[in-house]
Tab-separated table of C-alpha atoms and ligand atoms in Angstrom:
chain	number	residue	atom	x	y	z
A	1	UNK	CA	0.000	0.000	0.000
A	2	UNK	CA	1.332	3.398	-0.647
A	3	UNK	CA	1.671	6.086	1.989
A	4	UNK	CA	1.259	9.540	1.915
A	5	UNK	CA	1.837	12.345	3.840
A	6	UNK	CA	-1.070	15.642	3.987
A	7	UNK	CA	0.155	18.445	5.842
A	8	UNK	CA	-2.103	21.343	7.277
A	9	UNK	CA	-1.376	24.737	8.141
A	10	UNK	CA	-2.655	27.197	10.477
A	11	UNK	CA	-5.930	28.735	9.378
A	12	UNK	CA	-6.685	25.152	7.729
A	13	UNK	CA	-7.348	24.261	11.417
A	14	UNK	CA	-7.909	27.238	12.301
A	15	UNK	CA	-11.428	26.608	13.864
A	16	UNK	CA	-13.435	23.661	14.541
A	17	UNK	CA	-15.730	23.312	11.203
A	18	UNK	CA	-11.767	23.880	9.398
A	19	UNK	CA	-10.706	20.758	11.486
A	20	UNK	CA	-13.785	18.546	10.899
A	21	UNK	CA	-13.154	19.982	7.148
A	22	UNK	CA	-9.692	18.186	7.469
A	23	UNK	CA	-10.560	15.224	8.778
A	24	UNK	CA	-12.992	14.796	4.893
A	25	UNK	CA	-10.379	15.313	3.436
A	26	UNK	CA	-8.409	12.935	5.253
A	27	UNK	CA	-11.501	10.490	5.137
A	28	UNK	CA	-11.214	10.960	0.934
A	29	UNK	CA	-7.383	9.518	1.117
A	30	UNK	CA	-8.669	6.643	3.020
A	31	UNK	CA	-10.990	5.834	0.425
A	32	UNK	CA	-8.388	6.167	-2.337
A	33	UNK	CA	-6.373	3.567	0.103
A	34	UNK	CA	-3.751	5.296	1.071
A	35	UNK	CA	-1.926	5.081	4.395
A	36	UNK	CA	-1.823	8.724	5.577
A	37	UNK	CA	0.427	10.147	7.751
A	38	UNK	CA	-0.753	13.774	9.192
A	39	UNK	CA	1.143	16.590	9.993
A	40	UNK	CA	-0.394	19.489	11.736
A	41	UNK	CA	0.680	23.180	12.471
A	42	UNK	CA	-1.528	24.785	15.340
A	43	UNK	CA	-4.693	26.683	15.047
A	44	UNK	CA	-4.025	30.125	13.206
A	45	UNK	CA	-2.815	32.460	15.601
A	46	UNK	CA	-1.759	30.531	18.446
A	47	UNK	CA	1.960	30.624	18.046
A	48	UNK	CA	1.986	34.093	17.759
A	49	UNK	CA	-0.246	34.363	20.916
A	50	UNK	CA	1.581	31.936	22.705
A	51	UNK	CA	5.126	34.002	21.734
A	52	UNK	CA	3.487	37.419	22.935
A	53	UNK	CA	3.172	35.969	26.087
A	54	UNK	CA	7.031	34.573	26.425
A	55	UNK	CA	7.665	38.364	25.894
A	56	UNK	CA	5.306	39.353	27.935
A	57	UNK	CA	7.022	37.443	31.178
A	58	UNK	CA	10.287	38.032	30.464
A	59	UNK	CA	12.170	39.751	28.327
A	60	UNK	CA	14.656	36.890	28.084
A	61	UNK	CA	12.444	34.250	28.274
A	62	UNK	CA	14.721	30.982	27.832
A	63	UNK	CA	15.175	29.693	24.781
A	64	UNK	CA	14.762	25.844	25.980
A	65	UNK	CA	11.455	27.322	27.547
A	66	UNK	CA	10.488	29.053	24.295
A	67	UNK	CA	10.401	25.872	22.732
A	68	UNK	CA	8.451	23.855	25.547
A	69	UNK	CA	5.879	26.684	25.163
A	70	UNK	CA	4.881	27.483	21.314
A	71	UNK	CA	5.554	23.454	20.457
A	72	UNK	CA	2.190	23.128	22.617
A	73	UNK	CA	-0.362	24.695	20.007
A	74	UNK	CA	0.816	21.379	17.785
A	75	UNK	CA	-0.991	19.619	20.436
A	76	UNK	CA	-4.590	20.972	20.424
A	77	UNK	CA	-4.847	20.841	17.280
A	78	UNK	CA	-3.573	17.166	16.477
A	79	UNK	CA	-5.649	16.195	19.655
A	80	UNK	CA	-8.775	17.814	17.754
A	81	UNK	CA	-7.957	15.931	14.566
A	82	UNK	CA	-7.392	12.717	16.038
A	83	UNK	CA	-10.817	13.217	17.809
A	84	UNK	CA	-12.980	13.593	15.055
A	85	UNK	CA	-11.736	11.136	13.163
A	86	UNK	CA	-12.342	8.863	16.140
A	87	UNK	CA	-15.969	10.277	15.678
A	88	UNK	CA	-16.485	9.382	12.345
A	89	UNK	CA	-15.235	5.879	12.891
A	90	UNK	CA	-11.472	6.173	12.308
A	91	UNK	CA	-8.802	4.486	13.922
A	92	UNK	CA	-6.448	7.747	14.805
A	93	UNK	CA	-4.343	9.010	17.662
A	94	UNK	CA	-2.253	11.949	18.043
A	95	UNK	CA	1.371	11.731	18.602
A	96	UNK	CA	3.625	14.661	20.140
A	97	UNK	CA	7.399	14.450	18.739
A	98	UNK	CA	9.148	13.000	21.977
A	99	UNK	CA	6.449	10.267	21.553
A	100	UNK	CA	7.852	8.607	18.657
A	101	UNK	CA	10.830	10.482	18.904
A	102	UNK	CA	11.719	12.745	16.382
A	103	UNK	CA	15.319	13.186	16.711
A	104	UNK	CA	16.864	16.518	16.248
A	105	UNK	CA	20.085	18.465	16.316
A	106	UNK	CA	21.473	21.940	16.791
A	107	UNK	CA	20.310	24.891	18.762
A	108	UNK	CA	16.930	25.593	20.228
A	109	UNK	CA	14.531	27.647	18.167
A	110	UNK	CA	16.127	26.534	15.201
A	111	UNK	CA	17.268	22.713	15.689
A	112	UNK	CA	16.938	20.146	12.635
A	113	UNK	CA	15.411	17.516	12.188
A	114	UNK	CA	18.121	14.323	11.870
A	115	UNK	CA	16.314	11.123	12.506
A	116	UNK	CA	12.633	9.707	12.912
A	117	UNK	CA	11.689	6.279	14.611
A	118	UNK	CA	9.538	4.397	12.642
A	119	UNK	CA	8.174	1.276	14.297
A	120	UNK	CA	4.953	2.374	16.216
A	121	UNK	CA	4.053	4.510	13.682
A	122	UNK	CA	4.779	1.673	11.310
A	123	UNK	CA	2.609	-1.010	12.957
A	124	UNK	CA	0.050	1.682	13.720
A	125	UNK	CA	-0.465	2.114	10.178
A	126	UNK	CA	-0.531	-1.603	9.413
A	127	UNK	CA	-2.582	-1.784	11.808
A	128	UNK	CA	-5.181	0.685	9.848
A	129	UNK	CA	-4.573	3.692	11.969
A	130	UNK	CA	-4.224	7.276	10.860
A	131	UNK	CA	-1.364	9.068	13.097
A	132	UNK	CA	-1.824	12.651	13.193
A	133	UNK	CA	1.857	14.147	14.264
A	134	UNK	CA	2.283	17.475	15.431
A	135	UNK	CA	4.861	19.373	13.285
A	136	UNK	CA	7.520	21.844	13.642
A	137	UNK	CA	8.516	20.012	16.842
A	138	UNK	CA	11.284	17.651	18.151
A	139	UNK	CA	13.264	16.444	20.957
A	140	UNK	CA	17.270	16.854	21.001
A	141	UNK	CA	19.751	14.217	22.883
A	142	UNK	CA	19.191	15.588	26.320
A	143	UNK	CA	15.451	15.061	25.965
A	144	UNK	CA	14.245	18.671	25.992
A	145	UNK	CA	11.633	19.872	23.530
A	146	UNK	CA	12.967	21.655	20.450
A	147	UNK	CA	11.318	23.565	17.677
A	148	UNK	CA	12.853	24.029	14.151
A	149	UNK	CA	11.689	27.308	12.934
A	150	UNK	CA	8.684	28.880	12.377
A	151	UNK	CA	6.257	27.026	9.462
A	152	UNK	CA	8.129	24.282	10.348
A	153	UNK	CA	5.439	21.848	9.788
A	154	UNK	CA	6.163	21.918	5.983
A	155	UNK	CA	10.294	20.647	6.953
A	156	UNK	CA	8.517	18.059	9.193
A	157	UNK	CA	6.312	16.656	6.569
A	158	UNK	CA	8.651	16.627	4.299
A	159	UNK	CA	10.969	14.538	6.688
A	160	UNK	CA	8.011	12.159	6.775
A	161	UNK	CA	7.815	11.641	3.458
A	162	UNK	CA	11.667	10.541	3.037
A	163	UNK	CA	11.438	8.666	6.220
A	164	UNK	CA	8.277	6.310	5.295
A	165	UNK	CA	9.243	6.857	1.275
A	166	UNK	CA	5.862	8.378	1.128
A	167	UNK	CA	4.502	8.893	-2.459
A	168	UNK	CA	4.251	12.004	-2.192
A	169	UNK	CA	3.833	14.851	0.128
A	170	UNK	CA	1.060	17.174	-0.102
A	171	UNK	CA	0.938	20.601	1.740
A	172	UNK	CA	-3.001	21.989	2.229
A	173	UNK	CA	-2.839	25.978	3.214
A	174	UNK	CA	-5.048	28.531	2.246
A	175	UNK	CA	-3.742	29.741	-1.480
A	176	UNK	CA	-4.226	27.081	-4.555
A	177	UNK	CA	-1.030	27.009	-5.279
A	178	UNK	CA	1.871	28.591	-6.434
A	179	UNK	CA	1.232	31.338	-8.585
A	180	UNK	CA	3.191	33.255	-11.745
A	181	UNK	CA	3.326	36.233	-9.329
A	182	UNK	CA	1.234	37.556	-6.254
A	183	UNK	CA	-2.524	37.475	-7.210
A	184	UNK	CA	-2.676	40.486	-4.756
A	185	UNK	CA	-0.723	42.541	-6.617
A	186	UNK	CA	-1.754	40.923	-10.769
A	187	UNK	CA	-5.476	39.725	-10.887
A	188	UNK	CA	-4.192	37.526	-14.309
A	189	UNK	CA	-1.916	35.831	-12.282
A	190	UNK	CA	-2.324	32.109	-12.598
A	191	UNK	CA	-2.210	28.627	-10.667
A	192	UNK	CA	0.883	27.456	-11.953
A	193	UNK	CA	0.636	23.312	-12.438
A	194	UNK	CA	4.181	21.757	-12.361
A	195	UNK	CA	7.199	23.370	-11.364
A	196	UNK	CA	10.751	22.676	-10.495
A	197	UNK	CA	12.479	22.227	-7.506
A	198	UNK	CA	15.171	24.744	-8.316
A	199	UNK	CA	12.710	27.476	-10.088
A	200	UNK	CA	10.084	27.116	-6.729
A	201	UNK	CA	13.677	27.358	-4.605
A	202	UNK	CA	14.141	30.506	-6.229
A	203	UNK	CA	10.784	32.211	-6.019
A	204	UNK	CA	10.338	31.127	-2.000
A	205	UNK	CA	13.718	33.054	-1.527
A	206	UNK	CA	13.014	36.041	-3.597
A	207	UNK	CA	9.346	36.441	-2.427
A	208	UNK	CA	6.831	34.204	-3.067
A	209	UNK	CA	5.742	33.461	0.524
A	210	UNK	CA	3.854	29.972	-0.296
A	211	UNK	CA	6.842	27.529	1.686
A	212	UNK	CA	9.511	28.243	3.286
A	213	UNK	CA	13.040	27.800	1.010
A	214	UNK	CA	15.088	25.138	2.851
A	215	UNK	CA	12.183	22.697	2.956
A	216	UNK	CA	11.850	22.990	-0.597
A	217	UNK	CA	16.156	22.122	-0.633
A	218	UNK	CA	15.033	18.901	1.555
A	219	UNK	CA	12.260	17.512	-0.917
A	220	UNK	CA	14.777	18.588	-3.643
A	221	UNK	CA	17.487	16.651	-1.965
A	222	UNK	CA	15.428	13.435	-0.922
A	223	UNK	CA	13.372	13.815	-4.497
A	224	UNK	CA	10.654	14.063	-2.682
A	225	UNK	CA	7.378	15.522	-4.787
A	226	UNK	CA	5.262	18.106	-2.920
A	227	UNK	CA	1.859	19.198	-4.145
A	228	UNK	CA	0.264	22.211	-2.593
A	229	UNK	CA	-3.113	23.106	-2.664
A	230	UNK	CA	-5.986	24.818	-0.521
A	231	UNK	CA	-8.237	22.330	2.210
A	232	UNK	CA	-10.860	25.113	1.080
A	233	UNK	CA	-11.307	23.825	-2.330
A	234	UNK	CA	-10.981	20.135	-3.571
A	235	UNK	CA	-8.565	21.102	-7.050
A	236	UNK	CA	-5.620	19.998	-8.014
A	237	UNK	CA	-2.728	22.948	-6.576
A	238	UNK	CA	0.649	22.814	-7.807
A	239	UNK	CA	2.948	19.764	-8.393
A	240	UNK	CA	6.894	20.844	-7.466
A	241	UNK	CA	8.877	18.014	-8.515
A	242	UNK	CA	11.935	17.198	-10.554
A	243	UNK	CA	12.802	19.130	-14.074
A	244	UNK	CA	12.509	15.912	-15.985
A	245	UNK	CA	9.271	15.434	-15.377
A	246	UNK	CA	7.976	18.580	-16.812
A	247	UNK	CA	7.258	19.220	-20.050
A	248	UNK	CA	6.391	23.065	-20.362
A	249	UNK	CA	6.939	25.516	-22.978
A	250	UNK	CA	6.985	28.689	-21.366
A	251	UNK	CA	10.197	30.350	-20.691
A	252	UNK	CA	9.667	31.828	-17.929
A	253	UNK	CA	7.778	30.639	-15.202
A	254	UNK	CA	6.978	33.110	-12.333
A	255	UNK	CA	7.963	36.813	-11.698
A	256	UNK	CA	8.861	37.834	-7.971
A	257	UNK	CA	8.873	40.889	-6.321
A	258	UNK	CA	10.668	41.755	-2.667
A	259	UNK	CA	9.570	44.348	-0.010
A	260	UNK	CA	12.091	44.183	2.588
A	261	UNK	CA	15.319	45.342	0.920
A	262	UNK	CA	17.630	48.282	1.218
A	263	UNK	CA	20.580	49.121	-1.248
A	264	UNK	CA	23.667	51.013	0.473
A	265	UNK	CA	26.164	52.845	-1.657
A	266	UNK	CA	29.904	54.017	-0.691
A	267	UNK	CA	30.970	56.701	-3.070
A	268	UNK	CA	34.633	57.164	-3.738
A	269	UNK	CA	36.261	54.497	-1.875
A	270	UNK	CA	39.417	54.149	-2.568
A	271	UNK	CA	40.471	50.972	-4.972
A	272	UNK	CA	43.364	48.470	-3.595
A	273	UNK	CA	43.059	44.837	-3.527
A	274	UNK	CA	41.294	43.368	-0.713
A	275	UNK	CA	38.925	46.316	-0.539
A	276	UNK	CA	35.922	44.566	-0.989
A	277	UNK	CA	36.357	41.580	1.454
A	278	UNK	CA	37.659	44.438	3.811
A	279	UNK	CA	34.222	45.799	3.516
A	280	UNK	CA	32.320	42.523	3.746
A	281	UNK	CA	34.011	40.719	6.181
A	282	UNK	CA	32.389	42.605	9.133
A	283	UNK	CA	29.085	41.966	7.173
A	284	UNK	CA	29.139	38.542	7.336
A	285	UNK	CA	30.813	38.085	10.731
A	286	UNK	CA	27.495	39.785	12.118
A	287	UNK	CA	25.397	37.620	9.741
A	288	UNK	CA	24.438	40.093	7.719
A	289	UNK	CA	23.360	39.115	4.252
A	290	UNK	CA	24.424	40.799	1.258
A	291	UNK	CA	22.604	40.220	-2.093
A	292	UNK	CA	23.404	42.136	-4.798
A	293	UNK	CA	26.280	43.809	-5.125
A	294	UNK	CA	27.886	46.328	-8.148
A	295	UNK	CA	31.446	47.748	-7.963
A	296	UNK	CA	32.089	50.178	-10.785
A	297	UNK	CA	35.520	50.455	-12.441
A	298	UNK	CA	37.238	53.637	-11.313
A	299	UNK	CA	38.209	56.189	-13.994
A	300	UNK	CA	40.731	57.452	-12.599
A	301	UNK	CA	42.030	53.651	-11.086
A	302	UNK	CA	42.306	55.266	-7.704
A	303	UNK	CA	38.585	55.729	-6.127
A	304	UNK	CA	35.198	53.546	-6.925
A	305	UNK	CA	31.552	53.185	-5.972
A	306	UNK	CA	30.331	49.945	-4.776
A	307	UNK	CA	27.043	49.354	-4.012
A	308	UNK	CA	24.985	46.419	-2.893
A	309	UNK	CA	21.573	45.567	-0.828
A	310	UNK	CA	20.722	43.964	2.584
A	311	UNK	CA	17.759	42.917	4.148
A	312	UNK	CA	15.900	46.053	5.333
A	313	UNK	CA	16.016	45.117	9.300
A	314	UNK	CA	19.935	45.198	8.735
A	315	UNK	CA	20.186	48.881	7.200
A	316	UNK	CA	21.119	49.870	11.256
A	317	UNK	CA	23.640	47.455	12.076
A	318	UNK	CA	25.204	47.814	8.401
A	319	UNK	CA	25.749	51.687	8.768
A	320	UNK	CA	26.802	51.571	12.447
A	321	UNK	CA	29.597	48.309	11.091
A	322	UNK	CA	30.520	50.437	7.941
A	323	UNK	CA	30.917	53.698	9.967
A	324	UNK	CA	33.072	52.133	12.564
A	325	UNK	CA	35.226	50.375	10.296
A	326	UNK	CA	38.649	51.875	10.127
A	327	UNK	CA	39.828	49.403	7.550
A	328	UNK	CA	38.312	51.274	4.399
A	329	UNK	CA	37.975	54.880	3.211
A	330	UNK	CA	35.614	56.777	1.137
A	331	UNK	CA	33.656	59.923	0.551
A	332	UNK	CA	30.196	59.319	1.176
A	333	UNK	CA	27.610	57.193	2.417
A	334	UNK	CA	24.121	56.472	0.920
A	335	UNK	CA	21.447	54.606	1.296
A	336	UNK	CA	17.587	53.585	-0.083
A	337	UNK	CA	15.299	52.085	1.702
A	338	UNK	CA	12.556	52.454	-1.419
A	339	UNK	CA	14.025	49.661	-3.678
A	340	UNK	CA	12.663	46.370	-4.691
A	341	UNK	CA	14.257	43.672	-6.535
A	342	UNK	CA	12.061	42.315	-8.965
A	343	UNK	CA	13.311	38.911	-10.713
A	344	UNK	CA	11.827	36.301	-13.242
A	345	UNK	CA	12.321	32.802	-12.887
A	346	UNK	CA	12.292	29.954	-15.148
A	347	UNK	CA	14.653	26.997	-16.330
A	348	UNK	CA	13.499	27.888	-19.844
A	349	UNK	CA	15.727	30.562	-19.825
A	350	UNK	CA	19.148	28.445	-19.758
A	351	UNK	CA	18.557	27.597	-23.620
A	352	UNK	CA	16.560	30.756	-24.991
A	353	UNK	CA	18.855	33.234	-25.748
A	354	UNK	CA	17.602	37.032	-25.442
A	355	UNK	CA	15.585	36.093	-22.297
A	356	UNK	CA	17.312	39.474	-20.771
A	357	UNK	CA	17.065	41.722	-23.476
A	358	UNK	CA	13.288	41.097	-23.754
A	359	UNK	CA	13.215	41.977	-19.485
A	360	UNK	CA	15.017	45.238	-19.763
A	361	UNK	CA	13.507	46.470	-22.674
A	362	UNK	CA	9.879	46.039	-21.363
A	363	UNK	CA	11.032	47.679	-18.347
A	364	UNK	CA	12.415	50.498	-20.240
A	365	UNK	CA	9.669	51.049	-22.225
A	366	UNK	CA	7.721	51.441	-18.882
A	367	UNK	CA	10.500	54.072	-17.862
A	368	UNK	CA	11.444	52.380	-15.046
A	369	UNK	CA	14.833	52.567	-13.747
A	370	UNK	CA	17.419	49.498	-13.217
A	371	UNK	CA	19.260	50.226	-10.614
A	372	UNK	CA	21.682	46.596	-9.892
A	373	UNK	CA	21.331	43.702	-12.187
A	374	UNK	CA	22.164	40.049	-11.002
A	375	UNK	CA	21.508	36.929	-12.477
A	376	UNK	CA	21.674	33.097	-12.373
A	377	UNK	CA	21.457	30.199	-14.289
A	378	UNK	CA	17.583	30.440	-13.921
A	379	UNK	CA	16.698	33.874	-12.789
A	380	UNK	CA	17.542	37.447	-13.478
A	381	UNK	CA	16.756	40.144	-10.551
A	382	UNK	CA	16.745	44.014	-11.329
A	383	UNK	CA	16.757	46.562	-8.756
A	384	UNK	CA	14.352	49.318	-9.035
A	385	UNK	CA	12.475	52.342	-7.055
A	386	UNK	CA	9.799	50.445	-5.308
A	387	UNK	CA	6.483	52.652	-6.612
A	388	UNK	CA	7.325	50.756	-9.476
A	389	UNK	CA	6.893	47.221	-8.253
A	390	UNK	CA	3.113	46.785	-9.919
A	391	UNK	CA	4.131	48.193	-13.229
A	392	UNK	CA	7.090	46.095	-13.532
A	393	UNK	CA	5.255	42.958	-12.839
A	394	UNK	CA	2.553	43.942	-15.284
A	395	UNK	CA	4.884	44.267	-17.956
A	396	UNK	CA	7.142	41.668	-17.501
A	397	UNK	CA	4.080	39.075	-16.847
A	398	UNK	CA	2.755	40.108	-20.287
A	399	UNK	CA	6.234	39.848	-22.186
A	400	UNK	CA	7.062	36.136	-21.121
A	401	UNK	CA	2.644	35.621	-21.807
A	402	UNK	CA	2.695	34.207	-18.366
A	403	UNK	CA	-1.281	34.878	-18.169
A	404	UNK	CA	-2.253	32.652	-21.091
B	1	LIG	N1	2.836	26.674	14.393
B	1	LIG	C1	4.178	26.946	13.978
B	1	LIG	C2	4.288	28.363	13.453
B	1	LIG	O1	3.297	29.072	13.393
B	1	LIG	C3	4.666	25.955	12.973
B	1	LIG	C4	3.926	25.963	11.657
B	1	LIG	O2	2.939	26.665	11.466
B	1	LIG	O3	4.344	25.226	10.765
B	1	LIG	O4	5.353	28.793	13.109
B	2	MG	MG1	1.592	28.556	11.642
């Protein structure tokens, strides 16, 4: 018998008609006789609730205890899941992670997860039972409660599904799908049916909020397909799965847009080797993350500009590290906090040449401004003045006919 794994998010069990909801759509995987593991995030809001109030008695509330405390909206709702399935005749029981254990490693807050024991949930499902495992949750080798990041359901499903060699792995949330860009910001957006590993890596990092990036890098890694698609309505979401399995003749296959990036800019520094990991060495030693960077050639081969961008919640820390550090000189100091990088995506692009001509020229004929330029094999970001974001999307949408 195959075995699959159905995930569900927050506001699908987010009240008690969304959980009974759930537990049809469980019911309809039965029928289709599958084995079905579950994997359940809590009820929409209680993590956050249950995180205001860490805050709220201390202000260094323990990590260790952080983790004992928001793992425990996991259990309500698997409880509730587990219960009406009972009620409709099911064999089901919940399962918290030190129950089975889920092994995991590295710090609290953000451990991993490294190993899964499968006998009792093994002969439970032989046995005709439906577990219903709370996600995002684990236990390290002292036996404390960890958690591995928030939405960390989707990495613990996806663990699931390499552990029992699951089928497949579907996620249920509250979108259809993936889309060719934000439906909130392009009403002829569209579901997008089958997409790659390495293009859906791409559009989780540079803004398309549907999963989170390194759970996509685990399914990629284990080969793992993952379908997502809404417990609202019963269609078919989108299949993410490897490149050889999809045959697709579009070029491109999504456009992205960020909201939460800066670009700095140090005029006149002056050019020696080394200059540029003087610079970005105190970066990364404070993990900041720099994306896109430009250094223009000096004219005069003594001074240059060099920009690049950050995330905006590191503009402070970057201009406090670059003001302190005595290791470079340069004139001046600016920086934006109105940019957006806006990239298309698509493996189609590694053998159609002219892919960026066509993107710059619809942007120019919009009169928007590049301001950085960085590509990949299968994407190619521009940097531009954020009030632009909606036009750029428009246009580039239409040019790569990503709403037919
Ligand atoms: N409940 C956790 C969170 O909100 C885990 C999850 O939703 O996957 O982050
Ligand atoms: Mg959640």
């Amino acid at each position: 018998m195959k075995i699959v794994v159905l995930k569900f998010g927050g506001t699908s069990v987010g009240t008690i008609s969304r959980i009974s909801n759930v537990a049809n759509i469980i019911a309809k995987f039965r029928k289709k006789k599958y084995k079905v593991i579950v994997l359940s995030s809590a009820m929409s809001g209680v993590t956050n609730d249950l995180i205001s109030k860490s805050k709220k008695i201390s202000k260094v509330f323990s990590d260790s205890e952080y983790d004992v405390l928001v793992s425990s909206g996991e259990q309500i709702s698997c409880s509730l899941i587990a219960g009406k399935l009972i009620d409709k005749g099911f064999k089901s029981r919940s399962w918290m992670a030190w129950q089975i254990p889920i092994l995991t490693e590295g710090k609290h807050k953000f451990s991993r997860i490294v190993d899964i024991y499968k006998k009792e949930i093994l002969k439970y499902l032989n046995s005709g039972g439906i577990p219903i495992i709370a996600g995002f949750q684990g236990i390290n080798q002292q036996s404390r409660i960890t958690t591995i990041g928030r939405g960390g359901t989707d990495a613990s499903a996806i663990m699931f599904a390499k552990f029992f060699n699951a089928e497949k792995c579907i996620i249920f949330t509250d979108v259809k799908g993936v889309y060719t860009t934000d439906p909130n910001k392009l009403k002829s957006a569209r579901k997008i049916k089958v997409i790659s590993y390495e293009e859906m890596l791409e559009m989780a990092s540079l803004g398309a909020k549907v999963m989170q990036p390194h759970s996509i890098q685990d399914a990629r890694l284990n080969r793992k397909d993952i379908e997502v698609r809404s417990s609202f309505i019963n269609k078919p979401g989108t299949l993410i799965t490897k490149r050889k399995n999809i045959i697709n003749n579009k070029i491109i296959t999504g456009v992205t847009s960020t909201q939460n990036d800066a670009k700095v800019t140090l005029v006149g520094v002056k050019d020696r080797p080394g200059i540029a990991a003087s610079i970005f060495r105190p970066l990364s030693e404070n993990s900041i993350n720099v994306d896109m960077v430009v250094q223009n050639i000096s004219a005069n081969g003594k001074e240059t500009d060099l920009t690049f961008t950050i995330k905006l919640d590191d503009l402070n820390k970057t201009k406090k590290i670059i003001n302190e550090n005595k290791n470079i000189n340069f004139k001046k100091f600016l920086f934006d906090k109105n940019v957006s990088k806006v990239s298309i995506i698509g493996v189609g692009m590694i053998t159609t040449p002219g892919v960026t001509f066509r993107m710059f020229q619809s942007l120019a004929k919009q009169k928007i401004n590049i301001q950085v330029i960085s590509t990949s094999e299968i994407k190619i970001s521009v940097l531009i003045n954020k009030k632009n974001i909606k036009k750029a999307i428009f246009a580039l949408h239409k040019e790569f006919k990503l709403d037919k």
